[in-house]
XYZ file of C-alpha atoms in Angstrom:
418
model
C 0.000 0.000 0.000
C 1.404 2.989 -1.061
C 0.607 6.820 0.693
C 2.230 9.070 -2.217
C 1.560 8.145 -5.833
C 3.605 10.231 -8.321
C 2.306 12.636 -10.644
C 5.191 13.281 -12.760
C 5.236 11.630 -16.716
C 8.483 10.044 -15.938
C 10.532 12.876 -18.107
C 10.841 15.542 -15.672
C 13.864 18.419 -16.430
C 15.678 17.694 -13.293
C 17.253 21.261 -13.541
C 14.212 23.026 -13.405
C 12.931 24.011 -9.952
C 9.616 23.948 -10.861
C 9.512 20.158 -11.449
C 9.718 19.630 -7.909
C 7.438 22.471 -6.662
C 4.467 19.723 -6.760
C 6.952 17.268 -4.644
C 9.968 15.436 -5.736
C 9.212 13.918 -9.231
C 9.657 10.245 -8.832
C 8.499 8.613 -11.574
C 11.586 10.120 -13.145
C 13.469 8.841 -10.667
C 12.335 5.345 -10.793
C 12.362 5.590 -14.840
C 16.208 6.696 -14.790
C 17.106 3.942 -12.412
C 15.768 1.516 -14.567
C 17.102 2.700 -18.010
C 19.545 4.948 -17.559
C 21.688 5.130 -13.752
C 24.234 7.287 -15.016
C 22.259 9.852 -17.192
C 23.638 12.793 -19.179
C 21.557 16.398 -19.050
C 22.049 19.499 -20.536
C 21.818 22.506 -18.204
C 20.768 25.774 -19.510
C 21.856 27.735 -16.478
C 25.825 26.457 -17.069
C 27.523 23.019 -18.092
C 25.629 19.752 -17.705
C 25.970 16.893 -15.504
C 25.863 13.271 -14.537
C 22.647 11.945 -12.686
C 23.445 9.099 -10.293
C 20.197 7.543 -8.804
C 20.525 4.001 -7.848
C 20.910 3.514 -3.951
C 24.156 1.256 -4.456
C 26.123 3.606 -7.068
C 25.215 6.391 -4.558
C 26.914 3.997 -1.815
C 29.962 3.458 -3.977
C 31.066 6.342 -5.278
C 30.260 8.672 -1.992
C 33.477 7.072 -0.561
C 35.388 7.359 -3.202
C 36.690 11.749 -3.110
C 39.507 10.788 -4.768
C 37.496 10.093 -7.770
C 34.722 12.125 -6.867
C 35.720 15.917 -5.261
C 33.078 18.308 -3.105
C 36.110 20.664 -3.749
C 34.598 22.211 -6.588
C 30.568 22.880 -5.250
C 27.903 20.732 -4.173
C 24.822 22.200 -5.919
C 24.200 22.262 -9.940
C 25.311 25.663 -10.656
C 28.290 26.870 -11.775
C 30.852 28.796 -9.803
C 33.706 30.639 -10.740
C 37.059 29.810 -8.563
C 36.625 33.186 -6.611
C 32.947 32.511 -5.970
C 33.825 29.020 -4.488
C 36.499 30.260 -2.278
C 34.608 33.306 -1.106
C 31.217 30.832 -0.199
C 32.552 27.559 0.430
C 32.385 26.012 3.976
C 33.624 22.785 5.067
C 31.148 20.754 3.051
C 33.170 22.050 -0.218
C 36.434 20.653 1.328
C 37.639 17.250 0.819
C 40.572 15.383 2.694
C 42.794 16.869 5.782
C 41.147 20.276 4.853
C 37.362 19.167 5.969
C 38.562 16.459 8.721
C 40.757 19.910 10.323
C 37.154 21.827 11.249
C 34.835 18.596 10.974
C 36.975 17.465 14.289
C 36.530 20.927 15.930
C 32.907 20.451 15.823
C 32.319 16.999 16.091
C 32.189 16.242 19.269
C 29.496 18.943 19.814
C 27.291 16.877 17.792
C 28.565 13.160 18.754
C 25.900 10.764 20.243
C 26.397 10.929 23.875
C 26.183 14.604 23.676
C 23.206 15.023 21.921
C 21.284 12.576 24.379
C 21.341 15.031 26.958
C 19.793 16.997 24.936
C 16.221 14.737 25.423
C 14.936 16.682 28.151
C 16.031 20.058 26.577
C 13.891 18.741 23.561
C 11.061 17.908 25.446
C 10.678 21.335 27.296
C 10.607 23.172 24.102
C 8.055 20.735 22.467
C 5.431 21.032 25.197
C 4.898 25.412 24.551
C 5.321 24.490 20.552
C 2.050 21.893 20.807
C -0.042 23.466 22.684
C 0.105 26.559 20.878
C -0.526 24.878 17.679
C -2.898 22.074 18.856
C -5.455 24.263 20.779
C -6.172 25.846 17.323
C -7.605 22.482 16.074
C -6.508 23.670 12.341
C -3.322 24.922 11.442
C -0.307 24.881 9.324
C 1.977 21.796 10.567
C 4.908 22.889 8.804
C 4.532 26.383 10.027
C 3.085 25.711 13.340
C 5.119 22.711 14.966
C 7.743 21.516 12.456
C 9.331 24.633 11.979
C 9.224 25.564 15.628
C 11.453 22.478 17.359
C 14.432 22.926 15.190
C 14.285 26.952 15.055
C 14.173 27.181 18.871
C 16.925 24.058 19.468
C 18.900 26.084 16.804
C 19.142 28.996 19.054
C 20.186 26.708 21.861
C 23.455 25.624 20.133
C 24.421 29.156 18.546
C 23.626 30.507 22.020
C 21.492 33.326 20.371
C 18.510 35.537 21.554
C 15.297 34.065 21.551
C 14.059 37.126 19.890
C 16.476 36.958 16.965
C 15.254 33.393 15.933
C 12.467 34.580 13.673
C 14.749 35.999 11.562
C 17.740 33.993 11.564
C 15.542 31.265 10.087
C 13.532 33.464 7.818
C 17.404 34.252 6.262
C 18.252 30.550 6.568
C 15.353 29.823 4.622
C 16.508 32.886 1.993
C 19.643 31.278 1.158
C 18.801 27.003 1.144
C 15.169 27.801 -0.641
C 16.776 30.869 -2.886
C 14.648 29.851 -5.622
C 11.363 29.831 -3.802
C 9.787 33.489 -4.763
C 7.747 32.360 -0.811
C 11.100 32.727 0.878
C 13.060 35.351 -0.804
C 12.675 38.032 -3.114
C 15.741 37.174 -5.253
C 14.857 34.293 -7.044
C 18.397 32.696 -7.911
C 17.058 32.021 -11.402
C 15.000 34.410 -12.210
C 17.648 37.327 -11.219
C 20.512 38.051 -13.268
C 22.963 39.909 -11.228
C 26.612 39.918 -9.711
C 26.076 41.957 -6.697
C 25.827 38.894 -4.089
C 28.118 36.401 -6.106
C 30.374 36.468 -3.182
C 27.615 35.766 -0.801
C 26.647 32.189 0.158
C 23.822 30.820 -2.404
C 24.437 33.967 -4.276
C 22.017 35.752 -1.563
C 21.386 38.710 -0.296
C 20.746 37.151 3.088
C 24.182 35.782 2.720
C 25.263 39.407 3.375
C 22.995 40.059 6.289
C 23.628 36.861 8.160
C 27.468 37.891 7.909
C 26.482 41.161 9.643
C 24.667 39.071 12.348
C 27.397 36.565 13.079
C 30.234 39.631 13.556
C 27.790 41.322 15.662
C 27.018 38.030 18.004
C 30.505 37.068 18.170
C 31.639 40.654 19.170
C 28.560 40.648 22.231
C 30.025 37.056 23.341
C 34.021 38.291 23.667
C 32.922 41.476 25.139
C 31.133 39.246 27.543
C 33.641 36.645 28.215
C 31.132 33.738 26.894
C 33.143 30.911 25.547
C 30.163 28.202 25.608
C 28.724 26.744 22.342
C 29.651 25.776 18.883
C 30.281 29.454 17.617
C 33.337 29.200 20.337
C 34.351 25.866 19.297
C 35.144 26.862 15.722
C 37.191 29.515 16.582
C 39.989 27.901 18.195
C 43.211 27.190 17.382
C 44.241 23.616 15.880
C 47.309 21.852 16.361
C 49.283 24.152 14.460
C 48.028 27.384 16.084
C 45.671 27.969 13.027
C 42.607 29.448 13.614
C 39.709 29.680 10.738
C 39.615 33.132 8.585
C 36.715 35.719 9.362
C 34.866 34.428 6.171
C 35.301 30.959 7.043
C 33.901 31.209 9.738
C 30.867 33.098 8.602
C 30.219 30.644 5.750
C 30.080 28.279 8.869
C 27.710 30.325 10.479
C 24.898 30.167 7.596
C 25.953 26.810 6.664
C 24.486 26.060 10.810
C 21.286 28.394 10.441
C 20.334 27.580 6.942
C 20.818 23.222 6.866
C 20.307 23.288 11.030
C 16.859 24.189 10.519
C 16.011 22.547 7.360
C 16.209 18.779 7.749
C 14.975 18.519 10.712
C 11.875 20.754 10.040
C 10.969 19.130 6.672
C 12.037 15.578 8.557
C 8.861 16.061 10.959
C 6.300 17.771 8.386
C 6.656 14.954 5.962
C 5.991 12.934 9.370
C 3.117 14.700 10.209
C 1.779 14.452 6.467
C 2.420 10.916 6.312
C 0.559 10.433 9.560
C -2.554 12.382 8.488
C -2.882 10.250 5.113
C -1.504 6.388 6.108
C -3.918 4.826 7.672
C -2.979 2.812 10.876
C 0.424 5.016 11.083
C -1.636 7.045 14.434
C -1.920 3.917 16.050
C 1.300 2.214 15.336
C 3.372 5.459 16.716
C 1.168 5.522 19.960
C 2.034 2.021 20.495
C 5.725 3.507 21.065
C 7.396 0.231 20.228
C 8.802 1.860 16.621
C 10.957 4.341 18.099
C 14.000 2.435 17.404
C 13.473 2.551 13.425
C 10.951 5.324 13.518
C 13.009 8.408 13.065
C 15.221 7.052 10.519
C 12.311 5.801 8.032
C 10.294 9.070 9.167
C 13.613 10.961 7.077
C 14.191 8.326 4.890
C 10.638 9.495 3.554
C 11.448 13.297 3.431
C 14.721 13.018 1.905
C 15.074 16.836 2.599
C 18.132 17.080 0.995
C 17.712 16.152 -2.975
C 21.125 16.002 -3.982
C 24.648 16.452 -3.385
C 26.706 17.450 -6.410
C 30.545 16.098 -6.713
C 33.374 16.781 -9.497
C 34.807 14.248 -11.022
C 38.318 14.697 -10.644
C 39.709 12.190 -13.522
C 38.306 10.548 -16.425
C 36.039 7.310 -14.790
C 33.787 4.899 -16.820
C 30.278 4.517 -14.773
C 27.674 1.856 -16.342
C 29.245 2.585 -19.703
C 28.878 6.193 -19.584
C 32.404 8.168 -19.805
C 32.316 10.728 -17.121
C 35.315 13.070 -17.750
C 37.476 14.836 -15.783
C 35.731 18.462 -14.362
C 32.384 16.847 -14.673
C 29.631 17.433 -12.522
C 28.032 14.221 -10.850
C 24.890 14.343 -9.193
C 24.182 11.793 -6.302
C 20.494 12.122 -6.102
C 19.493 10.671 -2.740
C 15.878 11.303 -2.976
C 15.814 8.880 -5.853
C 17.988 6.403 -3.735
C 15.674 6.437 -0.539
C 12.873 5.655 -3.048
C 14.691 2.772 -4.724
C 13.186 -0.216 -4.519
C 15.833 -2.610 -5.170
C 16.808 -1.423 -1.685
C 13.287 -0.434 -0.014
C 10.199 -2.820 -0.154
C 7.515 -0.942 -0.908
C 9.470 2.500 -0.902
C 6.493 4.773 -1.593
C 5.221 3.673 2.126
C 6.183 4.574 5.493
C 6.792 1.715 7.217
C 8.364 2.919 11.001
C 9.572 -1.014 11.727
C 12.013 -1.046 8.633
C 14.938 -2.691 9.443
C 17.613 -3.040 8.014
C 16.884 0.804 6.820
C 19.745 2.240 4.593
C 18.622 5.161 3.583
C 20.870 7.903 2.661
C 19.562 10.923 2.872
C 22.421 12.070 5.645
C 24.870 11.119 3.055
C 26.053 7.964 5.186
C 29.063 6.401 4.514
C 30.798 9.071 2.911
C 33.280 11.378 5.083
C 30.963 14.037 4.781
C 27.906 12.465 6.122
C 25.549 14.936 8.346
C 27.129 15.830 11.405
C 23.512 16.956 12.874
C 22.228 13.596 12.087
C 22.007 12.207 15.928
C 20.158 15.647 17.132
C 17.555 15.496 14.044
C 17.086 11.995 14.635
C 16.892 12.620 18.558
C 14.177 16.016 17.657
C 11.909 13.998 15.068
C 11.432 11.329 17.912
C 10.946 13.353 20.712
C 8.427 15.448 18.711
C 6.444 12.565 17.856
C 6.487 11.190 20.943
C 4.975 14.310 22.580
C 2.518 14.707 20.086
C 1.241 11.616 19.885
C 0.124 11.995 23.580
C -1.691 14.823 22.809
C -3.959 13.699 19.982
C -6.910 11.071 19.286
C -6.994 11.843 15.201
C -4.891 13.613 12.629
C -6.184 14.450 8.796
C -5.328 16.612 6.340
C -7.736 19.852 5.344
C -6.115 20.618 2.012
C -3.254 19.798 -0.440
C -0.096 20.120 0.686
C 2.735 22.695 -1.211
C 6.239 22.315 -1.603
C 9.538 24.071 -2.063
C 10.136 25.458 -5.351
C 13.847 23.765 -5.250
C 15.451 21.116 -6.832
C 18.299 21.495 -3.962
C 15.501 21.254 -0.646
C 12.945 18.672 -0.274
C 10.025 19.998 1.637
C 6.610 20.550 2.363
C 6.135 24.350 3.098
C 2.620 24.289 3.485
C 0.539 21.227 5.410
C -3.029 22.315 6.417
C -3.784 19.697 9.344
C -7.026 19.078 11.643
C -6.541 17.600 14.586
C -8.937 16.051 17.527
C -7.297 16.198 20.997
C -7.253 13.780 23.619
């Protein structure tokens, strides 16, 4: 039984953003795994590039930087070596240049950590449902799942509560820059230089800069040395410390993808739980939450791809890739691949074995927020399935206009309390 049937004709332009603005298209997917794994497209907006949508290519190659580089971008577009270097954060570093600053921060993110942070989670849950429940109808994307992950966000940058609002209002500017609901400069619909240098080529690049100077500045003056934002800064082993625009790039790179996966993990939840039938009752009987949160993002997938550069000439299912490249790994195809996933179009909280990718496991630059977004999306459930008899949707759901973000902006939900 499936929840989600495809609406796509199987021969969507993957490097249009409005072929995903009615949800990811995946009969396109499904076709291109079948016929053509390694598929050539042209690109109007630059050069083309590779398509690689079968779960165990994606596995493969992910390891393999030496073949295939993040050194050179991770979305479709086109940069110029100046634009990379002025944007790039440690995503767009391969080798002993991402493992210097992935170890700074990794142990602020590492498992045992982030399971202190359950009770943390909880407290902010219980103000973010009732506000949103007591109103019987409301947005769930808006209301709840964009709530949790904005308010945990401020936790970790150590930010004012006040200030959240619009640190995720310019997060969203920058990951959904092609979404005329989130910004007003449309990435492809603009022609203009004048925020090239800016992350995403975005305005709110520039402002979020301002904002992170500003909050750093308030924390020396104040002698507060506590959080991630402190962590970064410090010297390595060599007495390096990370340049002024590193570190900024670092700072969107947090408020932009911090927020995103996690709030588009739980609203394709909640969606899923207002149209499966049986899902209500399966949650409440709480003995999923081992599997749960994983299959809950296996079934966002809120990150569509990851772009690579291939940096020598490779052969991949016949298909000569050449050296400069670009190669798509498109994970919301491989979470939907059913080679891998029985019955991938249903949301099924007991899978196990559950490989799905959409953290980019088994590559060295898989999520480093994955334990907190899987520790949120559970701890969100679990509170609101205490709350509620019944769950059902009042209208269609809308996504992002993005071929880079997988989400559901808009879920109109009814709800009948306990």
């Amino acid at each position: 039984m499936t929840i989600w049937v495809p609406e796509d004709d199987g021969f969507a332009d993957l490097g249009s953003h409005d072929a995903f603005a009615g949800g990811a298209p995946y009969n396109t997917f499904a076709r291109l795994r079948q016929e053509d794994p390694c598929h050539w497209s042209d690109f109007d907006q630059g050069k083309g590039y590779w398509s690689i949508t079968r779960h165990e290519d994606i596995v493969k190659m992910i390891r393999d930087v030496e073949t295939f580089s993040s050194a050179r971008g991770i979305r479709m577009e086109d940069q110029s070596y100046e634009e990379y270097m002025a944007r790039r954060t440690f995503q767009e570093t391969d080798g002993q240049e991402h493992r210097k600053v992935r170890m700074k921060v990794a142990k602020a993110f590492s498992p045992q950590v982030v399971a202190g942070f359950e009770d943390q989670i909880r407290d902010l849950c219980d103000p973010i449902l009732d506000a949103a429940l007591e109103k019987g109808e409301f947005c769930a994307t808006r209301e709840i799942a964009r709530e949790l992950p904005m308010r945990m966000l401020g936790q970790i940058l150590g930010t004012p509560d006040e200030d959240l609002p619009w640190l995720v209002d310019k997060g969203d500017a920058l990951m959904a820059n092609t979404d005329p609901d989130f910004t007003d400069h449309v990435a492809d619909k603009l022609e203009t230089d004048a925020y090239r240098l800016m992350p995403f080529n975005s305005p709110a690049g520039a402002e979020l800069y301002e904002y992170a100077h500003d909050l750093m500045a308030k924390k020396n003056a104040s002698g507060d040395t506590s959080g991630i934002l402190h962590l970064i800064m410090q010297p390595d082993e060599n007495g390096e410390t990370i340049s002024e625009t590193e570190f900024r790039n670092f700072f969107c790179l947090l408020v932009a993808a911090g927020n995103d996966t996690t709030r588009y993990s739980i609203a394709a939840g909640i969606q899923a739980l207002a149209r499966q039938p049986g899902l209500l009752e399966e949650m409440q009987s709480g003995e999923v939450w081992g599997t749960g949160p994983d299959e809950i993002v296996r079934w966002a997938s809120p990150a569509t791809y990851f772009r690579r550069t291939a940096m020598r000439d490779v052969e991949v299912h016949g298909k000569q890739i050449k050296e400069g490249d670009k190669v798509l790994y498109w994970f919301v195809s491989a979470n939907r691949d059913d080679e891998m996933f029985e019955d991938p179009y249903r949301l099924t909280l007991s899978r196990k074995p559950n490989r799905q990718l959409a953290w980019g496991q088994g590559g060295p630059h898989v999520c480093l927020g994955m334990h907190l977004a899987r520790l949120e999306v559970r701890v969100l459930f679990q509170e609101l399935l205490k709350r509620i008899k019944s769950i059902e949707p009042t209208g269609q759901e809308s996504f992002v206009r993005s071929n880079f973000v997988n989400g559901i902006k808009h879920l109109p939900v009814r709800v009948t309390l306990n």
